[in-house]
XYZ file of N, CA and C in Angstrom:
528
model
N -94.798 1.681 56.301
C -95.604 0.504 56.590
C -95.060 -0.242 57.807
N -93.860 -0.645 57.898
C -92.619 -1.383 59.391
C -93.438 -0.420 60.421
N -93.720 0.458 60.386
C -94.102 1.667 61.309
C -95.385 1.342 61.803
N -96.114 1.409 60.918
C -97.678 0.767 61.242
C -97.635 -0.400 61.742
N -97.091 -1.024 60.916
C -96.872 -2.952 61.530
C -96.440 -2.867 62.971
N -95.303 -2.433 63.445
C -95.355 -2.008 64.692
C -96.080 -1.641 65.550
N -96.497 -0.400 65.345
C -97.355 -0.050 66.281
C -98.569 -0.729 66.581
N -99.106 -1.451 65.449
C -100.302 -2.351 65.716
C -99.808 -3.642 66.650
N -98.737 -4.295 66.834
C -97.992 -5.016 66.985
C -97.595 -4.998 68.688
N -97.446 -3.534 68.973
C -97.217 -3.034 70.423
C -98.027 -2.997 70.926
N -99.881 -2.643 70.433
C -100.601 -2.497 71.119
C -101.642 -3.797 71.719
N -100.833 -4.457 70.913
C -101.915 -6.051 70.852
C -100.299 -7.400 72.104
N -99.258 -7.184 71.588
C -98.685 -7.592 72.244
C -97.190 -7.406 73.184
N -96.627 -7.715 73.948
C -95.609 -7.319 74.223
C -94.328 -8.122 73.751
N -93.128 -7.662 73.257
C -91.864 -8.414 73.532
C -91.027 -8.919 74.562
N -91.576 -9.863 74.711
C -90.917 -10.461 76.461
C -89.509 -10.564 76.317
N -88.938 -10.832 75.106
C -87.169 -10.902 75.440
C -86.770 -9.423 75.406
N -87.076 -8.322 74.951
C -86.924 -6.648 74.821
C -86.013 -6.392 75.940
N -84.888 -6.126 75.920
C -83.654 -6.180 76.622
C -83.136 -6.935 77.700
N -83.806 -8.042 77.753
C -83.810 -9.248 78.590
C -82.138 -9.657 78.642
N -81.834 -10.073 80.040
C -80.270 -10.896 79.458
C -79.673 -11.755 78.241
N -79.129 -11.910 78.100
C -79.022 -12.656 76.466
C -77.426 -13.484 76.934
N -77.313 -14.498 76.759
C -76.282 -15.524 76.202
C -76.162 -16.364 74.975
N -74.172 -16.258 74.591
C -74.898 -16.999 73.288
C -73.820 -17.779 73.381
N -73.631 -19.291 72.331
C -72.271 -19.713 72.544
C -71.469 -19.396 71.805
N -71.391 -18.274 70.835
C -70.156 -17.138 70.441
C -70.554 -15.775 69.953
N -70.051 -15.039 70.038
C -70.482 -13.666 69.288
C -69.250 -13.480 68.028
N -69.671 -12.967 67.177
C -68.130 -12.740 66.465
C -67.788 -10.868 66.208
N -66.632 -10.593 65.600
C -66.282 -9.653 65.939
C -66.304 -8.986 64.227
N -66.598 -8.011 64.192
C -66.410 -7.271 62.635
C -65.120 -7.402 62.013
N -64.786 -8.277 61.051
C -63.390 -8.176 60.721
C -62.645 -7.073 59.366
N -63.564 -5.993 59.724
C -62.856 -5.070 58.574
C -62.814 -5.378 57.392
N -62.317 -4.264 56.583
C -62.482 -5.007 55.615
C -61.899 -3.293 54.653
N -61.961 -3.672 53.051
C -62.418 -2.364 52.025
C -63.300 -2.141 51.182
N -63.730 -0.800 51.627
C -65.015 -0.886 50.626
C -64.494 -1.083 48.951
N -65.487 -1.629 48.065
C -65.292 -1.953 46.603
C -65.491 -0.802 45.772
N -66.113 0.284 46.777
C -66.842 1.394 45.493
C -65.665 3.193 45.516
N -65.704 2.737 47.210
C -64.428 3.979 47.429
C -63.422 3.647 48.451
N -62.150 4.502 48.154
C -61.351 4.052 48.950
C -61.247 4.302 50.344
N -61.334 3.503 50.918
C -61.462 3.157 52.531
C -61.494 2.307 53.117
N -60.864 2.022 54.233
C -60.442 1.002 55.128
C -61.441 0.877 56.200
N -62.024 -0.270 56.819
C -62.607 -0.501 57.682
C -61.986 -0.777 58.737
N -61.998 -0.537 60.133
C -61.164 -1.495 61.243
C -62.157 -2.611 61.378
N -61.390 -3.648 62.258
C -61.992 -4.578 62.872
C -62.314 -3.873 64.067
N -63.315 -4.465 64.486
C -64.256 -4.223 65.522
C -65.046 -5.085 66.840
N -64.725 -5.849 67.649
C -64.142 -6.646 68.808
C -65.799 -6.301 69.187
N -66.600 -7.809 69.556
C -67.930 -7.712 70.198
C -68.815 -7.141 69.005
N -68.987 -6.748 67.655
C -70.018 -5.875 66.884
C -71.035 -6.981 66.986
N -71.072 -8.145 66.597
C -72.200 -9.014 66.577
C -72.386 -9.624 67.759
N -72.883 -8.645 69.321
C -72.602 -9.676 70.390
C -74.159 -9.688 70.684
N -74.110 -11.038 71.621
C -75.493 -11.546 71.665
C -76.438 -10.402 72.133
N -76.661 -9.460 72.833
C -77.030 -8.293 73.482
C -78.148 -7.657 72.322
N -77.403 -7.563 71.485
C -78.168 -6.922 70.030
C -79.220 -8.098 69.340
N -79.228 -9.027 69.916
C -80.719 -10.100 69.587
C -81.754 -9.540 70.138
N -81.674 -8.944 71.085
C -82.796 -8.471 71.960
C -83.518 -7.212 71.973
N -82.717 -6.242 71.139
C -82.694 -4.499 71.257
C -83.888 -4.076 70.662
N -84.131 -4.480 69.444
C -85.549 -3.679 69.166
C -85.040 -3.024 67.948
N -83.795 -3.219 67.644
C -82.770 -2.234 67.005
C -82.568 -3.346 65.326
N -83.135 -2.993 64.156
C -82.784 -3.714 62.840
C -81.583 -3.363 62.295
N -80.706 -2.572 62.956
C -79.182 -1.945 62.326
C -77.829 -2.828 63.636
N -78.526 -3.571 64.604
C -77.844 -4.454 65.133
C -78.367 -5.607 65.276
N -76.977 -6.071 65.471
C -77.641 -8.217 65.269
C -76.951 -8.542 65.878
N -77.051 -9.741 66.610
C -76.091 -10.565 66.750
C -76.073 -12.132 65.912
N -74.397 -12.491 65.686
C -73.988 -13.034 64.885
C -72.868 -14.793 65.984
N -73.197 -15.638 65.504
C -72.045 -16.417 66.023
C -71.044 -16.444 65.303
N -69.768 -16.985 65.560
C -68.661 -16.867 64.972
C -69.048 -18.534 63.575
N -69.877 -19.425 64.363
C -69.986 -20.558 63.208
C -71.211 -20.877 64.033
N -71.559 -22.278 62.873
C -73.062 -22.763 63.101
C -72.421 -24.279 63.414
N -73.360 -24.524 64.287
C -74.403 -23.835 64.697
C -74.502 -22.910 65.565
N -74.998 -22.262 65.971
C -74.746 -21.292 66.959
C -76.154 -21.020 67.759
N -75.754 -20.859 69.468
C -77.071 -20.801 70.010
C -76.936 -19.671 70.793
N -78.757 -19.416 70.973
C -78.294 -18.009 72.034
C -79.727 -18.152 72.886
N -79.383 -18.196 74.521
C -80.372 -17.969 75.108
C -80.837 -16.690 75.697
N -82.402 -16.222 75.767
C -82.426 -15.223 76.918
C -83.096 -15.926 77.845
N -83.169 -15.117 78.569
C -83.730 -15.204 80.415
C -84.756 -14.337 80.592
N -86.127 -14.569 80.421
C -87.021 -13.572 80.926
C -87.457 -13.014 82.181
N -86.607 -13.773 82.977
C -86.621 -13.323 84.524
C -87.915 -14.588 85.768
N -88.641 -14.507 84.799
C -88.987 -15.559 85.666
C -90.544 -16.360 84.811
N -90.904 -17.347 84.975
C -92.346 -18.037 84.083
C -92.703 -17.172 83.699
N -93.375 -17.065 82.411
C -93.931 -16.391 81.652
C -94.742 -17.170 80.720
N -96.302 -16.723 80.340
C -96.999 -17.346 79.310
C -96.194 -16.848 77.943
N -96.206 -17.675 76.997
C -94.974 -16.765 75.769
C -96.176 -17.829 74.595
N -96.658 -17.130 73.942
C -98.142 -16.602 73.025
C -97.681 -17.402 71.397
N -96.029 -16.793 71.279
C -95.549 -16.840 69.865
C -93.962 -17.014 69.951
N -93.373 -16.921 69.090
C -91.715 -16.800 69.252
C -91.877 -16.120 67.535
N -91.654 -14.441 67.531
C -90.964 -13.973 66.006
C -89.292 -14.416 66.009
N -88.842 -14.678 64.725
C -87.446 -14.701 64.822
C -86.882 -13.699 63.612
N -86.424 -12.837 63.235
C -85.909 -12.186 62.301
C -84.942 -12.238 61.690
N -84.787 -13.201 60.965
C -83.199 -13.469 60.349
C -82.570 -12.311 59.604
N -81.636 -12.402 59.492
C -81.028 -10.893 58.088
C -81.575 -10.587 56.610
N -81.755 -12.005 56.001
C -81.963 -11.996 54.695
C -82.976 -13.207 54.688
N -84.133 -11.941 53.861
C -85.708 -12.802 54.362
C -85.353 -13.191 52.636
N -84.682 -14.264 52.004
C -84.463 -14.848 50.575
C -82.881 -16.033 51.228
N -82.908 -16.397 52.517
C -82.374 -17.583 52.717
C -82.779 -18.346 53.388
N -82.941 -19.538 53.464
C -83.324 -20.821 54.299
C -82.310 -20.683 55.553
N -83.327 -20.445 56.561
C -82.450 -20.667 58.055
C -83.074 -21.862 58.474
N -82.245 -23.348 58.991
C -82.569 -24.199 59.978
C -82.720 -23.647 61.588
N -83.229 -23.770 62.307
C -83.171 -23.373 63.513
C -83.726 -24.600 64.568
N -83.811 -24.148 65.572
C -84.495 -25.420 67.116
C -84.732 -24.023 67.719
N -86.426 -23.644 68.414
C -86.507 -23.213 69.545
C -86.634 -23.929 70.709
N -85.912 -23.614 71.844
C -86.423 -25.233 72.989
C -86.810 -23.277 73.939
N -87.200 -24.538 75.431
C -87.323 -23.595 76.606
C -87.088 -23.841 77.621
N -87.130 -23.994 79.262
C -86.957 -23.985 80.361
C -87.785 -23.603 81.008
N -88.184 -24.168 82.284
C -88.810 -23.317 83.315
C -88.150 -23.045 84.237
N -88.647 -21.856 85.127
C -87.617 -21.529 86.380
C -87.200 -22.427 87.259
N -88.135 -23.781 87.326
C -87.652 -24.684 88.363
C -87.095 -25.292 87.707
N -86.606 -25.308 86.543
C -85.489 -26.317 86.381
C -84.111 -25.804 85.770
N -83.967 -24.424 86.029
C -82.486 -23.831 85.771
C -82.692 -22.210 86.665
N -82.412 -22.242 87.887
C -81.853 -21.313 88.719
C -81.779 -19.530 88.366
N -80.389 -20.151 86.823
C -79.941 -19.055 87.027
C -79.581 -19.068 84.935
N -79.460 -18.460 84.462
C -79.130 -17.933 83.309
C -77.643 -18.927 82.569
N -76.761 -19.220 84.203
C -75.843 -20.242 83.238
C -75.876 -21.322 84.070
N -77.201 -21.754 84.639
C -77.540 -22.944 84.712
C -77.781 -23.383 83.492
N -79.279 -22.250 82.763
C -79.643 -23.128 81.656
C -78.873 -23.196 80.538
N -77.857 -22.590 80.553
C -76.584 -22.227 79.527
C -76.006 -24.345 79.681
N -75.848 -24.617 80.783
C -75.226 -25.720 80.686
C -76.151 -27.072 81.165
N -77.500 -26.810 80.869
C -78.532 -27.922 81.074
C -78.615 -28.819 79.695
N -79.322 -29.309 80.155
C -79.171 -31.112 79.157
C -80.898 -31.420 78.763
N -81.423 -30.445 79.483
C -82.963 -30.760 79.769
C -84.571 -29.704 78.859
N -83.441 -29.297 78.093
C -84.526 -28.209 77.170
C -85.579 -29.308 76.995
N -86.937 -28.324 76.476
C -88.013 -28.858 75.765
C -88.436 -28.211 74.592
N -88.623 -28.644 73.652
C -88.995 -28.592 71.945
C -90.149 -27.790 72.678
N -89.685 -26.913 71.050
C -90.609 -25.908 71.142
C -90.970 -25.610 69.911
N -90.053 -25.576 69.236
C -90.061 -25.139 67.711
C -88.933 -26.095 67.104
N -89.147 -27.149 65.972
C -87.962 -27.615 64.979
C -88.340 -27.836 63.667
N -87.301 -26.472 63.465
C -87.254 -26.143 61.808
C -86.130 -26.565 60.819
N -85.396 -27.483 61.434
C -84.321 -28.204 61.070
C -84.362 -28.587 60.331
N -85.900 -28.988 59.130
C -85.804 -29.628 57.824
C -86.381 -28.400 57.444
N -86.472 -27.263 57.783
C -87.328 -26.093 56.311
C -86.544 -25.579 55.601
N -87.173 -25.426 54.521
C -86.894 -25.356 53.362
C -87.463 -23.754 52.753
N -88.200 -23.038 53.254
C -89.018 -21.592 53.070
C -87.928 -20.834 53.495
N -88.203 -19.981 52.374
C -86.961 -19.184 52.535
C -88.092 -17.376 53.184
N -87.963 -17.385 54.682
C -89.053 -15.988 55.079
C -88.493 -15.807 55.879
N -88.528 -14.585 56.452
C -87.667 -13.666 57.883
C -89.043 -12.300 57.802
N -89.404 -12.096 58.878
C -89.181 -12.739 60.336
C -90.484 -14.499 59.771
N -90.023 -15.166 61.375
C -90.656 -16.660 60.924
C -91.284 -16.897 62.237
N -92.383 -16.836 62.349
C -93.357 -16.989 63.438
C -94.131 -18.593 64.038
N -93.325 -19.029 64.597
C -93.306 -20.314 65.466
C -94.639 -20.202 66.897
N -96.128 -20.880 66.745
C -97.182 -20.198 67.205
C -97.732 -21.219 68.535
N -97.974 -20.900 69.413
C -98.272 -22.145 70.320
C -97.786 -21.496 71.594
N -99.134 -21.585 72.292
C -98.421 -21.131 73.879
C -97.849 -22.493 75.182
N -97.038 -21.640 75.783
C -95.798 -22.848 76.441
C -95.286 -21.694 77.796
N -95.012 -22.497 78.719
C -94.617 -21.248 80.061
C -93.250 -21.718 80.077
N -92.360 -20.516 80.051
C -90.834 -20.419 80.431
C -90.722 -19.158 80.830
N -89.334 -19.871 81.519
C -88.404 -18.471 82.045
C -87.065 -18.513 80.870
N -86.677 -19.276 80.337
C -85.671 -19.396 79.207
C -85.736 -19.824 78.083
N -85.623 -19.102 76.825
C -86.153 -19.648 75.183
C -84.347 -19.566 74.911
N -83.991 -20.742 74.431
C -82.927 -20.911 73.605
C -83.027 -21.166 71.704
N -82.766 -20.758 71.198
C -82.518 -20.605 69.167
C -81.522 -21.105 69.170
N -81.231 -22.054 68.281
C -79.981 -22.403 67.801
C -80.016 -22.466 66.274
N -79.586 -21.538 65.499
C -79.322 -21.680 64.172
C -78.481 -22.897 64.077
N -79.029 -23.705 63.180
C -78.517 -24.997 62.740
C -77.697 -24.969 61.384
N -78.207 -24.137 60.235
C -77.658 -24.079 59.228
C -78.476 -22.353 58.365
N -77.963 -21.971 57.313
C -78.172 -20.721 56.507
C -77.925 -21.413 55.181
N -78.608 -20.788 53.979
C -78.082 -21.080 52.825
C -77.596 -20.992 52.543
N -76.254 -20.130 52.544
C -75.348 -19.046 51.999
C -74.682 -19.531 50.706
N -74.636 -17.703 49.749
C -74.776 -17.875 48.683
C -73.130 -18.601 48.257
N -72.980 -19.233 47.267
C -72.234 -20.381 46.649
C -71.328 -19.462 45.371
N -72.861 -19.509 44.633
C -72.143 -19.053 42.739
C -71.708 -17.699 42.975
N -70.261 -17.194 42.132
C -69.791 -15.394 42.237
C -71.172 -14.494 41.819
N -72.008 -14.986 41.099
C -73.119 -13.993 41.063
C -73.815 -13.925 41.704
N -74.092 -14.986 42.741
C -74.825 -14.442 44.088
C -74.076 -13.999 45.077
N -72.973 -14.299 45.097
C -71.719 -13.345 46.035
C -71.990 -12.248 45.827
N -71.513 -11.530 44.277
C -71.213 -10.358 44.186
C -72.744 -9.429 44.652
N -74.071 -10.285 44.100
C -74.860 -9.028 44.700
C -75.158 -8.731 45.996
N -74.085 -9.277 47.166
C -74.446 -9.125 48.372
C -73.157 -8.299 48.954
N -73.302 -7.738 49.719
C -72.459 -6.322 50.825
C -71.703 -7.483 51.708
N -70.581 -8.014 50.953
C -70.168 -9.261 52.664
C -68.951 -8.833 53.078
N -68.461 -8.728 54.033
C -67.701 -8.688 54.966
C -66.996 -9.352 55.486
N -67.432 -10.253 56.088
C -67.296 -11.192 56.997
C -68.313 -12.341 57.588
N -67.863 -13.703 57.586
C -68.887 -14.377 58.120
C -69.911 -14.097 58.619
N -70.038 -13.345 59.460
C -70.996 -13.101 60.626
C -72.313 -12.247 59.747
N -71.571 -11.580 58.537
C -72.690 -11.011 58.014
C -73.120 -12.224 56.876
N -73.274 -13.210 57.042
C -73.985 -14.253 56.075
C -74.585 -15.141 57.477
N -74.449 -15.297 58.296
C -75.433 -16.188 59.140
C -76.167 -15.013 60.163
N -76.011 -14.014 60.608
C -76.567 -13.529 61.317
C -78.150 -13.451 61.448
């Protein structure tokens, strides 16, 4: 069905961030770990959640900040009409807060101009939701050359029985 959804999906629209530059203000790194079921050691792994993998097309990579909030911009290269914003969180059964803002080319140059501008514009604020859905489709057309996300907050699970039924690792795999 992901298959169909897709392809209907490709033919009606395009992904304007689809390997676009990507900045974020941290990536975090896989910190190893042992598996619970057999014996084996994980290494740590330097860059696994780096911002790059927001953009890929790829559901077996993510990128992750090291804490929240955490933001990540891309750069679409230059104005662009932008239709929708999908966002795909990890776990479509937690409440993600988020902010989409944007930029236009005349008012940030270059990729770490808008990295260090003061001047975003609201685009999307989901800072009070409460719906717990992934992916989350923010609808309204707006012209940029730069969409910044900032995860604001995640639910993450609390009680040992919602711990234990989840695969965790490491931070990065609960906010990603």
């Amino acid at each position: 069905l992901e298959a169909l959804v897709s392809r209907g999906r490709a033919s009606s629209e395009t992904d304007l961030a689809f390997g676009r530059p990507v900045v974020a203000s941290s990536e975090s790194d896989y910190q190893g770990g042992v598996s619970g079921n057999i014996t084996e050691t994980f290494p740590a792994v330097k860059g696994f959640y780096a911002a790059r993998y927001a953009a890929d097309h790829n559901h077996g990579t993510r990128w992750a900040p090291t804490t929240l909030p955490g933001s990540l911009i891309v750069d679409l290269g230059a104005d662009l009409l932008v239709g929708r914003c999908e966002t795909t969180f990890e776990y479509v059964l937690r409440v993600y807060k988020y902010r989409i803002q944007y930029l236009a080319q005349a008012e940030a140059a270059s990729l770490s101009a808008a990295q260090s501008s003061t001047t975003w514009h609201m685009y999307a604020d989901r800072s009070g939701n409460t719906a717990n859905l992934s992916p989350v489709a923010d609808v309204g057309p707006f012209t940029a050359r730069y969409l910044k996300i900032t995860v604001l907050s995640a639910n993450l699970p609390t009680a040992s029985g919602e711990i234990r039924t989840i695969v965790q690792t490491d931070y990065a795999d609960l906010v990603s």
